[in-house]
mmCIF file with all atom_site columns, C-alpha atoms in Angstrom:
data_model
loop_
_atom_site.group_PDB
_atom_site.id
_atom_site.type_symbol
_atom_site.label_atom_id
_atom_site.label_alt_id
_atom_site.label_comp_id
_atom_site.label_asym_id
_atom_site.label_entity_id
_atom_site.label_seq_id
_atom_site.pdbx_PDB_ins_code
_atom_site.Cartn_x
_atom_site.Cartn_y
_atom_site.Cartn_z
_atom_site.occupancy
_atom_site.B_iso_or_equiv
_atom_site.pdbx_formal_charge
_atom_site.auth_seq_id
_atom_site.auth_comp_id
_atom_site.auth_asym_id
_atom_site.auth_atom_id
_atom_site.pdbx_PDB_model_num
ATOM 1   C CA . MET A 1 1   ? 63.738 -69.914 105.922 1.00 0.00 ? 20  MET A CA 1
ATOM 2   C CA . LYS A 1 2   ? 61.891 -69.120 102.673 1.00 0.00 ? 21  LYS A CA 1
ATOM 3   C CA . ASP A 1 3   ? 61.966 -65.605 101.220 1.00 0.00 ? 22  ASP A CA 1
ATOM 4   C CA . ASN A 1 4   ? 58.355 -64.436 100.722 1.00 0.00 ? 23  ASN A CA 1
ATOM 5   C CA . SER A 1 5   ? 59.296 -61.311 98.770  1.00 0.00 ? 24  SER A CA 1
ATOM 6   C CA . VAL A 1 6   ? 59.326 -63.273 95.495  1.00 0.00 ? 25  VAL A CA 1
ATOM 7   C CA . ASP A 1 7   ? 55.806 -64.558 96.179  1.00 0.00 ? 26  ASP A CA 1
ATOM 8   C CA . SER A 1 8   ? 54.488 -61.106 97.045  1.00 0.00 ? 27  SER A CA 1
ATOM 9   C CA . ASP A 1 9   ? 56.169 -59.570 93.981  1.00 0.00 ? 28  ASP A CA 1
ATOM 10  C CA . LEU A 1 10  ? 54.489 -62.169 91.784  1.00 0.00 ? 29  LEU A CA 1
ATOM 11  C CA . LEU A 1 11  ? 51.106 -61.399 93.335  1.00 0.00 ? 30  LEU A CA 1
ATOM 12  C CA . VAL A 1 12  ? 51.587 -57.666 92.735  1.00 0.00 ? 31  VAL A CA 1
ATOM 13  C CA . ILE A 1 13  ? 52.499 -58.274 89.079  1.00 0.00 ? 32  ILE A CA 1
ATOM 14  C CA . LEU A 1 14  ? 49.501 -60.602 88.686  1.00 0.00 ? 33  LEU A CA 1
ATOM 15  C CA . ALA A 1 15  ? 47.162 -58.042 90.285  1.00 0.00 ? 34  ALA A CA 1
ATOM 16  C CA . ILE A 1 16  ? 48.447 -55.282 87.989  1.00 0.00 ? 35  ILE A CA 1
ATOM 17  C CA . GLY A 1 17  ? 48.017 -57.510 84.930  1.00 0.00 ? 36  GLY A CA 1
ATOM 18  C CA . LEU A 1 18  ? 44.456 -58.401 85.879  1.00 0.00 ? 37  LEU A CA 1
ATOM 19  C CA . ALA A 1 19  ? 43.594 -54.752 86.514  1.00 0.00 ? 38  ALA A CA 1
ATOM 20  C CA . VAL A 1 20  ? 44.972 -53.696 83.120  1.00 0.00 ? 39  VAL A CA 1
ATOM 21  C CA . GLY A 1 21  ? 43.082 -56.535 81.407  1.00 0.00 ? 40  GLY A CA 1
ATOM 22  C CA . ALA A 1 22  ? 39.838 -55.580 83.155  1.00 0.00 ? 41  ALA A CA 1
ATOM 23  C CA . GLY A 1 23  ? 40.368 -51.943 82.157  1.00 0.00 ? 42  GLY A CA 1
ATOM 24  C CA . VAL A 1 24  ? 40.886 -52.877 78.507  1.00 0.00 ? 43  VAL A CA 1
ATOM 25  C CA . MET A 1 25  ? 37.749 -55.038 78.512  1.00 0.00 ? 44  MET A CA 1
ATOM 26  C CA . LEU A 1 26  ? 35.742 -52.191 80.054  1.00 0.00 ? 45  LEU A CA 1
ATOM 27  C CA . ILE A 1 27  ? 36.977 -49.746 77.413  1.00 0.00 ? 46  ILE A CA 1
ATOM 28  C CA . ILE A 1 28  ? 36.052 -52.176 74.620  1.00 0.00 ? 47  ILE A CA 1
ATOM 29  C CA . ALA A 1 29  ? 32.598 -52.687 76.155  1.00 0.00 ? 48  ALA A CA 1
ATOM 30  C CA . LEU A 1 30  ? 31.987 -48.947 76.480  1.00 0.00 ? 49  LEU A CA 1
ATOM 31  C CA . VAL A 1 31  ? 33.175 -48.084 72.978  1.00 0.00 ? 50  VAL A CA 1
ATOM 32  C CA . ASN A 1 32  ? 31.155 -50.870 71.336  1.00 0.00 ? 51  ASN A CA 1
ATOM 33  C CA . ARG A 1 33  ? 27.994 -50.689 73.467  1.00 0.00 ? 52  ARG A CA 1
ATOM 34  C CA . CYS A 1 34  ? 24.578 -50.664 71.820  1.00 0.00 ? 53  CYS A CA 1
ATOM 35  C CA . THR A 1 35  ? 23.558 -47.123 70.898  1.00 0.00 ? 54  THR A CA 1
ATOM 36  C CA . ALA A 1 36  ? 19.884 -47.889 71.462  1.00 0.00 ? 55  ALA A CA 1
ATOM 37  C CA . CYS A 1 37  ? 19.859 -49.621 74.869  1.00 0.00 ? 56  CYS A CA 1
ATOM 38  C CA . GLY A 1 38  ? 23.442 -49.201 76.105  1.00 0.00 ? 57  GLY A CA 1
ATOM 39  C CA . SER A 1 39  ? 24.118 -52.943 76.456  1.00 0.00 ? 58  SER A CA 1
ATOM 40  C CA . LEU A 1 40  ? 27.806 -53.477 77.240  1.00 0.00 ? 59  LEU A CA 1
ATOM 41  C CA . ALA A 1 41  ? 27.654 -57.066 75.935  1.00 0.00 ? 60  ALA A CA 1
ATOM 42  C CA . HIS A 1 42  ? 26.828 -55.819 72.424  1.00 0.00 ? 61  HIS A CA 1
ATOM 43  C CA . GLY A 1 43  ? 30.493 -55.362 71.462  1.00 0.00 ? 62  GLY A CA 1
ATOM 44  C CA . PHE A 1 44  ? 31.306 -58.965 72.348  1.00 0.00 ? 63  PHE A CA 1
ATOM 45  C CA . LYS A 1 45  ? 28.157 -60.817 71.330  1.00 0.00 ? 64  LYS A CA 1
ATOM 46  C CA . SER A 1 46  ? 25.791 -59.545 68.657  1.00 0.00 ? 65  SER A CA 1
ATOM 47  C CA . ASP A 1 47  ? 23.919 -61.105 65.764  1.00 0.00 ? 66  ASP A CA 1
ATOM 48  C CA . LYS A 1 48  ? 24.440 -60.467 62.082  1.00 0.00 ? 67  LYS A CA 1
ATOM 49  C CA . GLN A 1 49  ? 21.614 -60.150 59.563  1.00 0.00 ? 68  GLN A CA 1
ATOM 50  C CA . ALA A 1 50  ? 21.500 -59.489 55.859  1.00 0.00 ? 69  ALA A CA 1
ATOM 51  C CA . ASP A 1 51  ? 18.914 -58.175 53.458  1.00 0.00 ? 70  ASP A CA 1
ATOM 52  C CA . ILE A 1 52  ? 20.295 -59.543 50.202  1.00 0.00 ? 71  ILE A CA 1
ATOM 53  C CA . ASP A 1 53  ? 17.656 -57.777 48.068  1.00 0.00 ? 72  ASP A CA 1
ATOM 54  C CA . SER A 1 54  ? 18.753 -54.332 49.288  1.00 0.00 ? 73  SER A CA 1
ATOM 55  C CA . GLY A 1 55  ? 22.414 -55.307 49.745  1.00 0.00 ? 74  GLY A CA 1
ATOM 56  C CA . ASP A 1 56  ? 22.500 -54.220 53.386  1.00 0.00 ? 75  ASP A CA 1
ATOM 57  C CA . ALA A 1 57  ? 24.179 -56.069 56.267  1.00 0.00 ? 76  ALA A CA 1
ATOM 58  C CA . TYR A 1 58  ? 23.252 -55.331 59.872  1.00 0.00 ? 77  TYR A CA 1
ATOM 59  C CA . ILE A 1 59  ? 24.650 -55.857 63.351  1.00 0.00 ? 78  ILE A CA 1
ATOM 60  C CA . VAL A 1 60  ? 21.749 -56.655 65.695  1.00 0.00 ? 79  VAL A CA 1
ATOM 61  C CA . CYS A 1 61  ? 21.729 -56.137 69.467  1.00 0.00 ? 80  CYS A CA 1
ATOM 62  C CA . ARG A 1 62  ? 20.747 -59.323 71.302  1.00 0.00 ? 81  ARG A CA 1
ATOM 63  C CA . THR A 1 63  ? 19.304 -57.309 74.170  1.00 0.00 ? 82  THR A CA 1
ATOM 64  C CA . CYS A 1 64  ? 16.927 -54.893 72.437  1.00 0.00 ? 83  CYS A CA 1
ATOM 65  C CA . GLY A 1 65  ? 16.930 -56.033 68.791  1.00 0.00 ? 84  GLY A CA 1
ATOM 66  C CA . ASP A 1 66  ? 18.192 -52.709 67.424  1.00 0.00 ? 85  ASP A CA 1
ATOM 67  C CA . ARG A 1 67  ? 19.673 -53.107 63.919  1.00 0.00 ? 86  ARG A CA 1
ATOM 68  C CA . GLN A 1 68  ? 22.479 -50.915 62.657  1.00 0.00 ? 87  GLN A CA 1
ATOM 69  C CA . LEU A 1 69  ? 23.621 -50.858 59.042  1.00 0.00 ? 88  LEU A CA 1
ATOM 70  C CA . LYS A 1 70  ? 27.295 -51.869 59.183  1.00 0.00 ? 89  LYS A CA 1
ATOM 71  C CA . GLY A 1 71  ? 28.119 -53.397 55.806  1.00 0.00 ? 90  GLY A CA 1
ATOM 72  C CA . LYS A 1 72  ? 27.208 -54.381 52.289  1.00 0.00 ? 91  LYS A CA 1
ATOM 73  C CA . VAL A 1 73  ? 26.226 -57.851 51.153  1.00 0.00 ? 92  VAL A CA 1
ATOM 74  C CA . ALA A 1 74  ? 26.437 -59.175 47.582  1.00 0.00 ? 93  ALA A CA 1
ATOM 75  C CA . SER A 1 75  ? 23.848 -61.357 45.890  1.00 0.00 ? 94  SER A CA 1
ATOM 76  C CA . ASP A 1 76  ? 25.982 -64.450 46.606  1.00 0.00 ? 95  ASP A CA 1
ATOM 77  C CA . GLY A 1 77  ? 25.864 -63.732 50.373  1.00 0.00 ? 96  GLY A CA 1
ATOM 78  C CA . SER A 1 78  ? 29.414 -62.428 50.771  1.00 0.00 ? 97  SER A CA 1
ATOM 79  C CA . VAL A 1 79  ? 29.566 -59.413 53.054  1.00 0.00 ? 98  VAL A CA 1
ATOM 80  C CA . MET A 1 80  ? 32.111 -56.647 53.505  1.00 0.00 ? 99  MET A CA 1
ATOM 81  C CA . TRP A 1 81  ? 31.777 -54.924 56.884  1.00 0.00 ? 100 TRP A CA 1
ATOM 82  C CA . ASP A 1 82  ? 32.476 -51.203 57.266  1.00 0.00 ? 101 ASP A CA 1
ATOM 83  C CA . SER A 1 83  ? 35.170 -51.989 59.849  1.00 0.00 ? 102 SER A CA 1
ATOM 84  C CA . GLY A 1 84  ? 37.165 -53.967 57.280  1.00 0.00 ? 103 GLY A CA 1
ATOM 85  C CA . GLY A 1 85  ? 36.215 -57.592 57.960  1.00 0.00 ? 104 GLY A CA 1
ATOM 86  C CA . SER A 1 86  ? 34.315 -59.878 55.664  1.00 0.00 ? 105 SER A CA 1
ATOM 87  C CA . GLY A 1 87  ? 32.158 -62.948 55.904  1.00 0.00 ? 106 GLY A CA 1
ATOM 88  C CA . GLN A 1 88  ? 29.505 -65.037 54.253  1.00 0.00 ? 107 GLN A CA 1
ATOM 89  C CA . PHE A 1 89  ? 25.758 -65.430 54.778  1.00 0.00 ? 108 PHE A CA 1
ATOM 90  C CA . ASP A 1 90  ? 24.316 -68.762 53.678  1.00 0.00 ? 109 ASP A CA 1
ATOM 91  C CA . LYS A 1 91  ? 20.884 -69.150 52.092  1.00 0.00 ? 110 LYS A CA 1
ATOM 92  C CA . ASP A 1 92  ? 19.285 -69.859 55.497  1.00 0.00 ? 111 ASP A CA 1
ATOM 93  C CA . GLY A 1 93  ? 20.625 -66.641 57.035  1.00 0.00 ? 112 GLY A CA 1
ATOM 94  C CA . GLY A 1 94  ? 23.495 -68.247 58.958  1.00 0.00 ? 113 GLY A CA 1
ATOM 95  C CA . TYR A 1 95  ? 26.708 -66.268 59.131  1.00 0.00 ? 114 TYR A CA 1
ATOM 96  C CA . THR A 1 96  ? 30.358 -67.264 58.999  1.00 0.00 ? 115 THR A CA 1
ATOM 97  C CA . GLY A 1 97  ? 32.975 -64.543 59.419  1.00 0.00 ? 116 GLY A CA 1
ATOM 98  C CA . ASP A 1 98  ? 36.703 -64.260 58.985  1.00 0.00 ? 117 ASP A CA 1
ATOM 99  C CA . ALA A 1 99  ? 37.297 -62.782 62.480  1.00 0.00 ? 118 ALA A CA 1
ATOM 100 C CA . GLY A 1 100 ? 38.764 -59.658 60.908  1.00 0.00 ? 119 GLY A CA 1
ATOM 101 C CA . GLY A 1 101 ? 37.892 -56.123 61.890  1.00 0.00 ? 120 GLY A CA 1
ATOM 102 C CA . ALA A 1 102 ? 37.125 -54.896 65.356  1.00 0.00 ? 121 ALA A CA 1
ATOM 103 C CA . PHE A 1 103 ? 34.493 -56.893 67.209  1.00 0.00 ? 122 PHE A CA 1
ATOM 104 C CA . GLY A 1 104 ? 31.562 -55.958 65.028  1.00 0.00 ? 123 GLY A CA 1
ATOM 105 C CA . ASP A 1 105 ? 32.034 -58.331 62.190  1.00 0.00 ? 124 ASP A CA 1
ATOM 106 C CA . GLY A 1 106 ? 34.111 -61.460 62.409  1.00 0.00 ? 125 GLY A CA 1
ATOM 107 C CA . GLY A 1 107 ? 34.107 -64.815 64.063  1.00 0.00 ? 126 GLY A CA 1
ATOM 108 C CA . GLY A 1 108 ? 31.653 -67.558 63.356  1.00 0.00 ? 127 GLY A CA 1
ATOM 109 C CA . GLY A 1 109 ? 28.095 -66.925 64.156  1.00 0.00 ? 128 GLY A CA 1
ATOM 110 C CA . ASP A 1 110 ? 24.790 -68.252 65.236  1.00 0.00 ? 129 ASP A CA 1
ATOM 111 C CA . GLY A 1 111 ? 23.460 -66.437 62.280  1.00 0.00 ? 130 GLY A CA 1
ATOM 112 C CA . GLY A 1 112 ? 20.748 -63.991 62.623  1.00 0.00 ? 131 GLY A CA 1
ATOM 113 C CA . GLY A 1 113 ? 17.874 -63.732 60.288  1.00 0.00 ? 132 GLY A CA 1
ATOM 114 C CA . GLY A 1 114 ? 18.178 -63.531 56.631  1.00 0.00 ? 133 GLY A CA 1
ATOM 115 C CA . GLY A 1 115 ? 15.858 -60.961 55.227  1.00 0.00 ? 134 GLY A CA 1
ATOM 116 C CA . GLY A 1 116 ? 15.158 -60.857 51.557  1.00 0.00 ? 135 GLY A CA 1
ATOM 117 C CA . GLU A 1 117 ? 14.528 -64.523 50.952  1.00 0.00 ? 136 GLU A CA 1
#
């Protein structure tokens, strides 16, 4: 006869792990939500835009379009985000990041617009 206690213990451990993971994701979503519309997806998926003439770099909410100043961009398109990451805007406004910082700055990108061209 097979002992089912090992199987049930594994399911309990798996359930606890999933609950902790879901809790962490919820906390990240709440902390990084859009301040304008409250979108919880904003912390995981937002656009980046730069105004090279003014030297400002923005994080843009995909839900409502709200722009928040979150970094400085140099005339060559390199950007330093306030959260510590960096990246590069190309001449067409596309963005490539280094995945540094906390959710608001890194990772590759679909771009965003490129003001100031």
